Amino acid sequence: VTGVQTCALPISHTMQIRFKMMFKNIKQEVDQLAPGRAKSIVYTKLEEAYMWVGKAIRDEQKDRERIREMANK
């Protein structure tokens, strides 16, 4: 395991934790809205956004790994 690799993983993990907390805070605010279709759609869109954030973090991590592999050749 290289220093670069061990360094890249905590960055992704830290970013994931930060986003998770942000989404949790937003959800707590949405919980205060009146029940109904609009609230349900907000929850759905938050779930979608959280999914896309996770994909973006994974893509970024894969890009860093690819760059590291090319540098080691």
mmCIF file with all atom_site columns, C-alpha atoms in Angstrom, residues 30-67:
data_model
loop_
_atom_site.group_PDB
_atom_site.id
_atom_site.type_symbol
_atom_site.label_atom_id
_atom_site.label_alt_id
_atom_site.label_comp_id
_atom_site.label_asym_id
_atom_site.label_entity_id
_atom_site.label_seq_id
_atom_site.pdbx_PDB_ins_code
_atom_site.Cartn_x
_atom_site.Cartn_y
_atom_site.Cartn_z
_atom_site.occupancy
_atom_site.B_iso_or_equiv
_atom_site.pdbx_formal_charge
_atom_site.auth_seq_id
_atom_site.auth_comp_id
_atom_site.auth_asym_id
_atom_site.auth_atom_id
_atom_site.pdbx_PDB_model_num
ATOM 1  C CA . VAL A 1 30 ? -38.120 18.548 5.527   1.00 0.00 ? 30 VAL A CA 1
ATOM 2  C CA . ASP A 1 31 ? -39.627 16.460 8.345   1.00 0.00 ? 31 ASP A CA 1
ATOM 3  C CA . GLN A 1 32 ? -41.250 19.695 9.551   1.00 0.00 ? 32 GLN A CA 1
ATOM 4  C CA . LEU A 1 33 ? -43.247 20.112 6.342   1.00 0.00 ? 33 LEU A CA 1
ATOM 5  C CA . ALA A 1 34 ? -46.896 19.127 6.196   1.00 0.00 ? 34 ALA A CA 1
ATOM 6  C CA . PRO A 1 35 ? -47.542 15.612 4.883   1.00 0.00 ? 35 PRO A CA 1
ATOM 7  C CA . GLY A 1 36 ? -48.426 15.368 1.232   1.00 0.00 ? 36 GLY A CA 1
ATOM 8  C CA . ARG A 1 37 ? -47.243 14.764 -2.269  1.00 0.00 ? 37 ARG A CA 1
ATOM 9  C CA . ALA A 1 38 ? -44.777 17.658 -2.259  1.00 0.00 ? 38 ALA A CA 1
ATOM 10 C CA . LYS A 1 39 ? -43.057 16.350 0.877   1.00 0.00 ? 39 LYS A CA 1
ATOM 11 C CA . SER A 1 40 ? -42.872 12.863 -0.632  1.00 0.00 ? 40 SER A CA 1
ATOM 12 C CA . ILE A 1 41 ? -41.260 14.280 -3.772  1.00 0.00 ? 41 ILE A CA 1
ATOM 13 C CA . VAL A 1 42 ? -38.731 16.201 -1.671  1.00 0.00 ? 42 VAL A CA 1
ATOM 14 C CA . TYR A 1 43 ? -37.733 12.944 0.047   1.00 0.00 ? 43 TYR A CA 1
ATOM 15 C CA . THR A 1 44 ? -37.408 11.199 -3.313  1.00 0.00 ? 44 THR A CA 1
ATOM 16 C CA . LYS A 1 45 ? -35.249 13.984 -4.735  1.00 0.00 ? 45 LYS A CA 1
ATOM 17 C CA . LEU A 1 46 ? -33.053 14.001 -1.617  1.00 0.00 ? 46 LEU A CA 1
ATOM 18 C CA . GLU A 1 47 ? -32.534 10.255 -2.004  1.00 0.00 ? 47 GLU A CA 1
ATOM 19 C CA . GLU A 1 48 ? -31.646 10.748 -5.668  1.00 0.00 ? 48 GLU A CA 1
ATOM 20 C CA . ALA A 1 49 ? -29.255 13.576 -4.844  1.00 0.00 ? 49 ALA A CA 1
ATOM 21 C CA . TYR A 1 50 ? -27.567 11.491 -2.139  1.00 0.00 ? 50 TYR A CA 1
ATOM 22 C CA . MET A 1 51 ? -27.162 8.634  -4.630  1.00 0.00 ? 51 MET A CA 1
ATOM 23 C CA . TRP A 1 52 ? -25.562 10.970 -7.206  1.00 0.00 ? 52 TRP A CA 1
ATOM 24 C CA . VAL A 1 53 ? -23.231 12.451 -4.592  1.00 0.00 ? 53 VAL A CA 1
ATOM 25 C CA . GLY A 1 54 ? -22.095 8.920  -3.755  1.00 0.00 ? 54 GLY A CA 1
ATOM 26 C CA . LYS A 1 55 ? -21.469 8.209  -7.432  1.00 0.00 ? 55 LYS A CA 1
ATOM 27 C CA . ALA A 1 56 ? -19.507 11.439 -7.835  1.00 0.00 ? 56 ALA A CA 1
ATOM 28 C CA . ILE A 1 57 ? -17.326 10.557 -4.840  1.00 0.00 ? 57 ILE A CA 1
ATOM 29 C CA . ARG A 1 58 ? -16.700 7.048  -6.220  1.00 0.00 ? 58 ARG A CA 1
ATOM 30 C CA . ASP A 1 59 ? -15.909 8.441  -9.678  1.00 0.00 ? 59 ASP A CA 1
ATOM 31 C CA . GLU A 1 60 ? -13.453 10.913 -8.165  1.00 0.00 ? 60 GLU A CA 1
ATOM 32 C CA . GLN A 1 61 ? -11.802 8.138  -6.195  1.00 0.00 ? 61 GLN A CA 1
ATOM 33 C CA . LYS A 1 62 ? -11.500 5.980  -9.341  1.00 0.00 ? 62 LYS A CA 1
ATOM 34 C CA . ASP A 1 63 ? -9.950  8.933  -11.209 1.00 0.00 ? 63 ASP A CA 1
ATOM 35 C CA . ARG A 1 64 ? -7.354  9.398  -8.456  1.00 0.00 ? 64 ARG A CA 1
ATOM 36 C CA . GLU A 1 65 ? -6.554  5.676  -8.549  1.00 0.00 ? 65 GLU A CA 1
ATOM 37 C CA . ARG A 1 66 ? -6.187  5.779  -12.353 1.00 0.00 ? 66 ARG A CA 1
ATOM 38 C CA . ILE A 1 67 ? -3.836  8.761  -12.137 1.00 0.00 ? 67 ILE A CA 1
#
